[in-house]
PDB file of N, CA, C and O in Angstrom:
ATOM      1  N   UNK I   1      -5.162  -6.270  38.968  1.00 89.00           N
ATOM      2  CA  UNK I   1      -6.190  -6.126  38.559  1.00 89.00           C
ATOM      3  C   UNK I   1      -6.246  -6.069  36.582  1.00 89.00           C
ATOM      4  O   UNK I   1      -5.523  -5.705  36.137  1.00 89.00           O
ATOM      5  N   UNK I   2      -6.961  -6.950  36.077  1.00 95.00           N
ATOM      6  CA  UNK I   2      -7.174  -7.303  34.799  1.00 95.00           C
ATOM      7  C   UNK I   2      -8.648  -6.025  34.006  1.00 95.00           C
ATOM      8  O   UNK I   2      -9.093  -5.522  34.900  1.00 95.00           O
ATOM      9  N   UNK I   3      -7.629  -5.813  33.342  1.00 97.00           N
ATOM     10  CA  UNK I   3      -8.356  -4.962  32.002  1.00 97.00           C
ATOM     11  C   UNK I   3      -9.176  -5.244  30.649  1.00 97.00           C
ATOM     12  O   UNK I   3      -7.978  -5.498  30.303  1.00 97.00           O
ATOM     13  N   UNK I   4      -9.900  -4.278  30.315  1.00 98.00           N
ATOM     14  CA  UNK I   4      -9.845  -4.741  28.267  1.00 98.00           C
ATOM     15  C   UNK I   4      -9.793  -3.656  27.962  1.00 98.00           C
ATOM     16  O   UNK I   4     -10.273  -2.934  26.830  1.00 98.00           O
ATOM     17  N   UNK I   5      -8.602  -2.642  28.458  1.00 98.00           N
ATOM     18  CA  UNK I   5      -8.457  -1.308  27.527  1.00 98.00           C
ATOM     19  C   UNK I   5      -8.121  -1.200  26.475  1.00 98.00           C
ATOM     20  O   UNK I   5      -8.129  -0.738  25.485  1.00 98.00           O
ATOM     21  N   UNK I   6      -7.085  -1.834  26.533  1.00 98.00           N
ATOM     22  CA  UNK I   6      -6.407  -2.273  25.429  1.00 98.00           C
ATOM     23  C   UNK I   6      -7.260  -2.243  23.933  1.00 98.00           C
ATOM     24  O   UNK I   6      -7.028  -2.403  23.313  1.00 98.00           O
ATOM     25  N   UNK I   7      -8.045  -3.624  23.950  1.00 98.00           N
ATOM     26  CA  UNK I   7      -8.996  -4.376  23.355  1.00 98.00           C
ATOM     27  C   UNK I   7      -9.781  -3.630  23.192  1.00 98.00           C
ATOM     28  O   UNK I   7     -10.210  -3.220  21.807  1.00 98.00           O
ATOM     29  N   UNK I   8     -10.416  -2.767  24.311  1.00 98.00           N
ATOM     30  CA  UNK I   8     -11.891  -1.619  23.781  1.00 98.00           C
ATOM     31  C   UNK I   8     -10.693  -0.720  22.548  1.00 98.00           C
ATOM     32  O   UNK I   8     -11.495   0.044  22.242  1.00 98.00           O
ATOM     33  N   UNK I   9      -9.597   0.039  22.948  1.00 98.00           N
ATOM     34  CA  UNK I   9      -9.109   1.128  22.477  1.00 98.00           C
ATOM     35  C   UNK I   9      -8.510   0.181  20.875  1.00 98.00           C
ATOM     36  O   UNK I   9      -9.199   1.186  20.208  1.00 98.00           O
ATOM     37  N   UNK I  10      -8.538  -0.789  20.828  1.00 97.00           N
ATOM     38  CA  UNK I  10      -8.069  -1.242  19.429  1.00 97.00           C
ATOM     39  C   UNK I  10      -9.030  -0.928  18.893  1.00 97.00           C
ATOM     40  O   UNK I  10      -9.522  -1.147  17.378  1.00 97.00           O
ATOM     41  N   UNK I  11     -10.256  -1.554  19.317  1.00 98.00           N
ATOM     42  CA  UNK I  11     -11.479  -1.485  18.713  1.00 98.00           C
ATOM     43  C   UNK I  11     -12.235  -0.509  17.886  1.00 98.00           C
ATOM     44  O   UNK I  11     -12.596   0.090  16.941  1.00 98.00           O
ATOM     45  N   UNK I  12     -11.535   0.481  18.828  1.00 98.00           N
ATOM     46  CA  UNK I  12     -11.661   2.172  18.193  1.00 98.00           C
ATOM     47  C   UNK I  12     -10.993   2.916  17.118  1.00 98.00           C
ATOM     48  O   UNK I  12     -10.876   3.656  16.415  1.00 98.00           O
ATOM     49  N   UNK I  13      -9.570   1.815  17.398  1.00 98.00           N
ATOM     50  CA  UNK I  13      -8.442   1.847  16.128  1.00 98.00           C
ATOM     51  C   UNK I  13      -7.951   3.422  16.901  1.00 98.00           C
ATOM     52  O   UNK I  13      -7.494   4.496  16.014  1.00 98.00           O
ATOM     53  N   UNK I  14      -8.002   3.325  18.122  1.00 98.00           N
ATOM     54  CA  UNK I  14      -7.180   4.997  18.718  1.00 98.00           C
ATOM     55  C   UNK I  14      -5.747   4.081  18.887  1.00 98.00           C
ATOM     56  O   UNK I  14      -5.426   3.117  19.708  1.00 98.00           O
ATOM     57  N   UNK I  15      -5.216   5.239  19.028  1.00 98.00           N
ATOM     58  CA  UNK I  15      -3.489   4.982  19.423  1.00 98.00           C
ATOM     59  C   UNK I  15      -3.993   5.184  21.094  1.00 98.00           C
ATOM     60  O   UNK I  15      -5.072   5.646  21.522  1.00 98.00           O
ATOM     61  N   UNK I  16      -2.455   5.291  21.659  1.00 98.00           N
ATOM     62  CA  UNK I  16      -2.370   5.511  23.282  1.00 98.00           C
ATOM     63  C   UNK I  16      -2.848   6.759  23.475  1.00 98.00           C
ATOM     64  O   UNK I  16      -3.287   7.428  24.237  1.00 98.00           O
ATOM     65  N   UNK I  17      -2.219   7.921  22.519  1.00 98.00           N
ATOM     66  CA  UNK I  17      -2.327   8.813  22.674  1.00 98.00           C
ATOM     67  C   UNK I  17      -3.726   9.381  22.660  1.00 98.00           C
ATOM     68  O   UNK I  17      -3.944  10.759  23.421  1.00 98.00           O
ATOM     69  N   UNK I  18      -4.061   9.229  21.451  1.00 98.00           N
ATOM     70  CA  UNK I  18      -5.521   9.411  21.127  1.00 98.00           C
ATOM     71  C   UNK I  18      -6.767   9.247  22.692  1.00 98.00           C
ATOM     72  O   UNK I  18      -7.521  10.242  22.829  1.00 98.00           O
ATOM     73  N   UNK I  19      -6.132   7.940  23.100  1.00 98.00           N
ATOM     74  CA  UNK I  19      -7.132   7.541  24.376  1.00 98.00           C
ATOM     75  C   UNK I  19      -6.880   8.513  25.367  1.00 98.00           C
ATOM     76  O   UNK I  19      -7.834   9.031  25.856  1.00 98.00           O
ATOM     77  N   UNK I  20      -5.415   8.578  25.691  1.00 98.00           N
ATOM     78  CA  UNK I  20      -4.754   9.473  26.531  1.00 98.00           C
ATOM     79  C   UNK I  20      -5.745  10.725  26.583  1.00 98.00           C
ATOM     80  O   UNK I  20      -5.509  11.410  27.613  1.00 98.00           O
ATOM     81  N   UNK I  21      -5.947  11.485  25.326  1.00 98.00           N
ATOM     82  CA  UNK I  21      -6.247  12.993  24.962  1.00 98.00           C
ATOM     83  C   UNK I  21      -7.782  13.011  25.317  1.00 98.00           C
ATOM     84  O   UNK I  21      -7.614  14.028  26.027  1.00 98.00           O
ATOM     85  N   UNK I  22      -8.202  12.277  24.861  1.00 98.00           N
ATOM     86  CA  UNK I  22      -9.918  11.989  25.399  1.00 98.00           C
ATOM     87  C   UNK I  22      -9.846  12.026  27.297  1.00 98.00           C
ATOM     88  O   UNK I  22     -10.828  12.391  27.339  1.00 98.00           O
ATOM     89  N   UNK I  23      -9.219  11.300  27.733  1.00 98.00           N
ATOM     90  CA  UNK I  23      -9.025  11.353  29.593  1.00 98.00           C
ATOM     91  C   UNK I  23      -8.032  12.248  29.722  1.00 98.00           C
ATOM     92  O   UNK I  23      -8.517  12.117  31.175  1.00 98.00           O
ATOM     93  N   UNK I  24      -7.502  13.169  29.881  1.00 98.00           N
ATOM     94  CA  UNK I  24      -6.867  13.800  30.092  1.00 98.00           C
ATOM     95  C   UNK I  24      -5.843  13.599  30.598  1.00 98.00           C
ATOM     96  O   UNK I  24      -5.664  13.752  31.800  1.00 98.00           O
ATOM     97  N   UNK I  25      -5.233  12.866  30.376  1.00 98.00           N
ATOM     98  CA  UNK I  25      -4.187  12.170  31.238  1.00 98.00           C
ATOM     99  C   UNK I  25      -2.775  12.103  30.369  1.00 98.00           C
ATOM    100  O   UNK I  25      -2.814  12.058  28.835  1.00 98.00           O
ATOM    101  N   UNK I  26      -1.900  11.285  30.634  1.00 98.00           N
ATOM    102  CA  UNK I  26      -0.541  11.276  28.900  1.00 98.00           C
ATOM    103  C   UNK I  26      -0.277   9.378  28.943  1.00 98.00           C
ATOM    104  O   UNK I  26      -1.441   8.793  29.213  1.00 98.00           O
ATOM    105  N   UNK I  27       0.023   9.789  27.522  1.00 98.00           N
ATOM    106  CA  UNK I  27       0.160   8.573  27.338  1.00 98.00           C
ATOM    107  C   UNK I  27       0.512   7.696  28.236  1.00 98.00           C
ATOM    108  O   UNK I  27       0.535   5.897  28.079  1.00 98.00           O
ATOM    109  N   UNK I  28       1.990   7.984  28.687  1.00 98.00           N
ATOM    110  CA  UNK I  28       2.441   6.890  29.916  1.00 98.00           C
ATOM    111  C   UNK I  28       1.325   6.236  30.449  1.00 98.00           C
ATOM    112  O   UNK I  28       1.069   4.950  31.049  1.00 98.00           O
ATOM    113  N   UNK I  29       0.179   7.214  31.320  1.00 98.00           N
ATOM    114  CA  UNK I  29      -0.723   6.691  32.120  1.00 98.00           C
ATOM    115  C   UNK I  29      -1.643   5.111  31.291  1.00 98.00           C
ATOM    116  O   UNK I  29      -1.781   4.208  32.124  1.00 98.00           O
ATOM    117  N   UNK I  30      -1.752   5.584  29.723  1.00 98.00           N
ATOM    118  CA  UNK I  30      -2.517   4.505  29.515  1.00 98.00           C
ATOM    119  C   UNK I  30      -2.227   3.370  29.201  1.00 98.00           C
ATOM    120  O   UNK I  30      -2.317   2.532  29.528  1.00 98.00           O
ATOM    121  N   UNK I  31      -0.531   3.591  29.238  1.00 98.00           N
ATOM    122  CA  UNK I  31       0.666   2.413  28.952  1.00 98.00           C
ATOM    123  C   UNK I  31       0.518   1.666  29.952  1.00 98.00           C
ATOM    124  O   UNK I  31       0.288   0.525  29.959  1.00 98.00           O
ATOM    125  N   UNK I  32       0.616   2.753  31.117  1.00 98.00           N
ATOM    126  CA  UNK I  32       0.627   1.321  32.761  1.00 98.00           C
ATOM    127  C   UNK I  32      -0.614   1.243  33.098  1.00 98.00           C
ATOM    128  O   UNK I  32      -0.474  -0.352  33.477  1.00 98.00           O
ATOM    129  N   UNK I  33      -1.994   1.476  32.926  1.00 98.00           N
ATOM    130  CA  UNK I  33      -3.244   1.051  32.502  1.00 98.00           C
ATOM    131  C   UNK I  33      -3.200  -0.692  32.090  1.00 98.00           C
ATOM    132  O   UNK I  33      -3.724  -1.448  32.531  1.00 98.00           O
ATOM    133  N   UNK I  34      -3.204  -0.033  30.844  1.00 97.00           N
ATOM    134  CA  UNK I  34      -3.017  -1.446  29.683  1.00 97.00           C
ATOM    135  C   UNK I  34      -2.156  -2.306  30.454  1.00 97.00           C
ATOM    136  O   UNK I  34      -2.303  -3.543  30.043  1.00 97.00           O
ATOM    137  N   UNK I  35      -1.144  -2.352  31.038  1.00 96.00           N
ATOM    138  CA  UNK I  35       0.338  -3.272  30.953  1.00 96.00           C
ATOM    139  C   UNK I  35      -0.159  -3.870  32.382  1.00 96.00           C
ATOM    140  O   UNK I  35       0.552  -4.973  32.973  1.00 96.00           O
ATOM    141  N   UNK I  36      -1.032  -3.076  33.110  1.00 93.00           N
ATOM    142  CA  UNK I  36      -1.380  -3.546  34.682  1.00 93.00           C
ATOM    143  C   UNK I  36      -0.154  -2.933  35.453  1.00 93.00           C
ATOM    144  O   UNK I  36      -0.306  -3.629  36.951  1.00 93.00           O
ATOM    145  N   UNK I  37       0.407  -2.110  35.400  1.00 95.00           N
ATOM    146  CA  UNK I  37       1.476  -1.760  36.448  1.00 95.00           C
ATOM    147  C   UNK I  37       0.974  -0.470  36.807  1.00 95.00           C
ATOM    148  O   UNK I  37       1.374  -0.197  38.245  1.00 95.00           O
ATOM    149  N   UNK I  38      -0.531  -0.190  36.289  1.00 95.00           N
ATOM    150  CA  UNK I  38      -1.104   0.842  37.403  1.00 95.00           C
ATOM    151  C   UNK I  38      -2.490   0.680  37.222  1.00 95.00           C
ATOM    152  O   UNK I  38      -3.173   0.385  36.334  1.00 95.00           O
ATOM    153  N   UNK I  39      -3.392   0.468  38.497  1.00 95.00           N
ATOM    154  CA  UNK I  39      -5.061   0.505  38.959  1.00 95.00           C
ATOM    155  C   UNK I  39      -5.122   1.834  38.917  1.00 95.00           C
ATOM    156  O   UNK I  39      -4.640   2.571  39.575  1.00 95.00           O
ATOM    157  N   UNK I  40      -6.516   2.784  37.963  1.00 97.00           N
ATOM    158  CA  UNK I  40      -6.348   3.641  37.792  1.00 97.00           C
ATOM    159  C   UNK I  40      -7.619   4.061  38.753  1.00 97.00           C
ATOM    160  O   UNK I  40      -7.944   3.393  39.914  1.00 97.00           O
ATOM    161  N   UNK I  41      -7.778   5.258  39.362  1.00 97.00           N
ATOM    162  CA  UNK I  41      -8.328   5.853  40.446  1.00 97.00           C
ATOM    163  C   UNK I  41      -9.634   5.593  40.366  1.00 97.00           C
ATOM    164  O   UNK I  41     -10.061   5.405  39.089  1.00 97.00           O
ATOM    165  N   UNK I  42     -10.459   5.666  41.014  1.00 96.00           N
ATOM    166  CA  UNK I  42     -12.019   5.663  40.933  1.00 96.00           C
ATOM    167  C   UNK I  42     -12.630   6.304  39.969  1.00 96.00           C
ATOM    168  O   UNK I  42     -13.164   5.792  38.929  1.00 96.00           O
ATOM    169  N   UNK I  43     -12.093   8.054  40.234  1.00 98.00           N
ATOM    170  CA  UNK I  43     -12.825   8.811  38.878  1.00 98.00           C
ATOM    171  C   UNK I  43     -12.175   8.575  37.508  1.00 98.00           C
ATOM    172  O   UNK I  43     -13.263   8.820  37.045  1.00 98.00           O
ATOM    173  N   UNK I  44     -11.111   8.102  37.426  1.00 98.00           N
ATOM    174  CA  UNK I  44     -10.360   7.757  36.041  1.00 98.00           C
ATOM    175  C   UNK I  44     -11.094   6.770  35.575  1.00 98.00           C
ATOM    176  O   UNK I  44     -11.587   6.657  34.824  1.00 98.00           O
ATOM    177  N   UNK I  45     -11.322   5.579  36.623  1.00 98.00           N
ATOM    178  CA  UNK I  45     -11.817   4.305  35.917  1.00 98.00           C
ATOM    179  C   UNK I  45     -13.140   4.777  35.505  1.00 98.00           C
ATOM    180  O   UNK I  45     -14.366   4.463  34.388  1.00 98.00           O
ATOM    181  N   UNK I  46     -13.971   5.265  36.389  1.00 98.00           N
ATOM    182  CA  UNK I  46     -15.439   5.719  35.616  1.00 98.00           C
ATOM    183  C   UNK I  46     -15.467   6.935  34.016  1.00 98.00           C
ATOM    184  O   UNK I  46     -16.334   6.680  33.546  1.00 98.00           O
ATOM    185  N   UNK I  47     -14.313   8.146  34.217  1.00 98.00           N
ATOM    186  CA  UNK I  47     -14.365   8.690  33.265  1.00 98.00           C
ATOM    187  C   UNK I  47     -14.068   7.173  31.881  1.00 98.00           C
ATOM    188  O   UNK I  47     -14.528   8.118  30.933  1.00 98.00           O
ATOM    189  N   UNK I  48     -13.046   6.209  31.772  1.00 98.00           N
ATOM    190  CA  UNK I  48     -12.688   5.648  30.871  1.00 98.00           C
ATOM    191  C   UNK I  48     -14.077   4.988  30.944  1.00 98.00           C
ATOM    192  O   UNK I  48     -14.342   4.473  29.520  1.00 98.00           O
ATOM    193  N   UNK I  49     -15.053   4.191  31.916  1.00 98.00           N
ATOM    194  CA  UNK I  49     -15.973   3.501  31.519  1.00 98.00           C
ATOM    195  C   UNK I  49     -16.943   4.142  30.659  1.00 98.00           C
ATOM    196  O   UNK I  49     -17.515   3.839  29.732  1.00 98.00           O
ATOM    197  N   UNK I  50     -17.470   5.999  31.146  1.00 98.00           N
ATOM    198  CA  UNK I  50     -18.077   6.872  30.697  1.00 98.00           C
ATOM    199  C   UNK I  50     -17.770   6.561  29.045  1.00 98.00           C
ATOM    200  O   UNK I  50     -18.479   6.774  28.173  1.00 98.00           O
ATOM    201  N   UNK I  51     -16.388   7.180  28.582  1.00 98.00           N
ATOM    202  CA  UNK I  51     -15.987   7.226  27.492  1.00 98.00           C
ATOM    203  C   UNK I  51     -16.324   6.228  26.572  1.00 98.00           C
ATOM    204  O   UNK I  51     -16.717   6.040  25.372  1.00 98.00           O
ATOM    205  N   UNK I  52     -16.297   4.680  26.765  1.00 98.00           N
ATOM    206  CA  UNK I  52     -16.098   3.458  26.080  1.00 98.00           C
ATOM    207  C   UNK I  52     -17.888   3.015  26.773  1.00 98.00           C
ATOM    208  O   UNK I  52     -18.280   2.043  25.582  1.00 98.00           O
ATOM    209  N   UNK I  53     -18.531   3.509  27.463  1.00 98.00           N
ATOM    210  CA  UNK I  53     -19.777   3.893  27.240  1.00 98.00           C
ATOM    211  C   UNK I  53     -20.239   2.062  28.032  1.00 98.00           C
ATOM    212  O   UNK I  53     -21.283   1.406  27.463  1.00 98.00           O
ATOM    213  N   UNK I  54     -19.089   1.582  28.733  1.00 98.00           N
ATOM    214  CA  UNK I  54     -19.937   0.264  29.415  1.00 98.00           C
ATOM    215  C   UNK I  54     -19.486   0.512  31.218  1.00 98.00           C
ATOM    216  O   UNK I  54     -19.357   1.172  31.349  1.00 98.00           O
ATOM    217  N   UNK I  55     -20.288  -0.688  31.659  1.00 98.00           N
ATOM    218  CA  UNK I  55     -19.936  -0.628  32.881  1.00 98.00           C
ATOM    219  C   UNK I  55     -18.623  -0.798  33.149  1.00 98.00           C
ATOM    220  O   UNK I  55     -17.655  -1.320  32.760  1.00 98.00           O
ATOM    221  N   UNK I  56     -17.897  -0.255  34.303  1.00 97.00           N
ATOM    222  CA  UNK I  56     -16.594  -0.453  34.774  1.00 97.00           C
ATOM    223  C   UNK I  56     -16.391  -1.948  35.240  1.00 97.00           C
ATOM    224  O   UNK I  56     -15.209  -2.377  35.025  1.00 97.00           O
ATOM    225  N   UNK I  57     -17.449  -2.898  35.851  1.00 96.00           N
ATOM    226  CA  UNK I  57     -17.326  -3.922  36.207  1.00 96.00           C
ATOM    227  C   UNK I  57     -16.650  -4.558  34.738  1.00 96.00           C
ATOM    228  O   UNK I  57     -16.190  -6.024  34.995  1.00 96.00           O
ATOM    229  N   UNK I  58     -17.591  -4.454  33.451  1.00 96.00           N
ATOM    230  CA  UNK I  58     -16.600  -5.165  32.287  1.00 96.00           C
ATOM    231  C   UNK I  58     -15.353  -4.765  31.880  1.00 96.00           C
ATOM    232  O   UNK I  58     -14.817  -5.655  31.301  1.00 96.00           O
ATOM    233  N   UNK I  59     -14.846  -3.314  31.917  1.00 98.00           N
ATOM    234  CA  UNK I  59     -13.956  -3.015  31.934  1.00 98.00           C
ATOM    235  C   UNK I  59     -12.470  -3.245  32.657  1.00 98.00           C
ATOM    236  O   UNK I  59     -11.484  -3.676  32.745  1.00 98.00           O
ATOM    237  N   UNK I  60     -12.506  -3.482  33.961  1.00 96.00           N
ATOM    238  CA  UNK I  60     -12.094  -3.706  35.154  1.00 96.00           C
ATOM    239  C   UNK I  60     -12.843  -4.936  35.879  1.00 96.00           C
ATOM    240  O   UNK I  60     -13.437  -4.973  36.102  1.00 96.00           O
ATOM    241  N   UNK I  61     -11.767  -5.796  36.092  1.00 93.00           N
ATOM    242  CA  UNK I  61     -11.994  -6.969  37.296  1.00 93.00           C
ATOM    243  C   UNK I  61     -10.764  -7.221  37.865  1.00 93.00           C
ATOM    244  O   UNK I  61      -9.018  -6.973  37.576  1.00 93.00           O
ATOM    245  N   UNK I  62     -11.003  -8.229  39.012  1.00 88.00           N
ATOM    246  CA  UNK I  62      -9.493  -7.935  39.952  1.00 88.00           C
ATOM    247  C   UNK I  62      -8.761  -9.631  39.170  1.00 88.00           C
ATOM    248  O   UNK I  62      -9.568 -10.420  39.015  1.00 88.00           O
ATOM    249  N   UNK I  63      -7.856  -9.272  39.488  1.00 81.00           N
ATOM    250  CA  UNK I  63      -7.115 -10.274  39.144  1.00 81.00           C
ATOM    251  C   UNK I  63      -7.230 -11.915  40.189  1.00 81.00           C
ATOM    252  O   UNK I  63      -7.495 -11.423  41.536  1.00 81.00           O
ATOM    253  N   UNK I  64      -7.039 -12.764  39.427  1.00 75.00           N
ATOM    254  CA  UNK I  64      -7.551 -14.082  40.218  1.00 75.00           C
ATOM    255  C   UNK I  64      -5.824 -14.473  41.105  1.00 75.00           C
ATOM    256  O   UNK I  64      -5.092 -14.006  41.532  1.00 75.00           O
TER     257      UNK I  64
END
């Protein structure tokens, strides 16, 4: 799965730790999502989408 989490975080000038705190996950989880090593659960994906004020489909898309 591809995602735009790193770009969206960068637009807000948040560190991985900042985003992790807002999502109540570890910084390592944020890193794993950004690098594509971990696909978030559906509840976490919704939480990310709500935090950025965007549709899940804009943030996450299937790999080709």
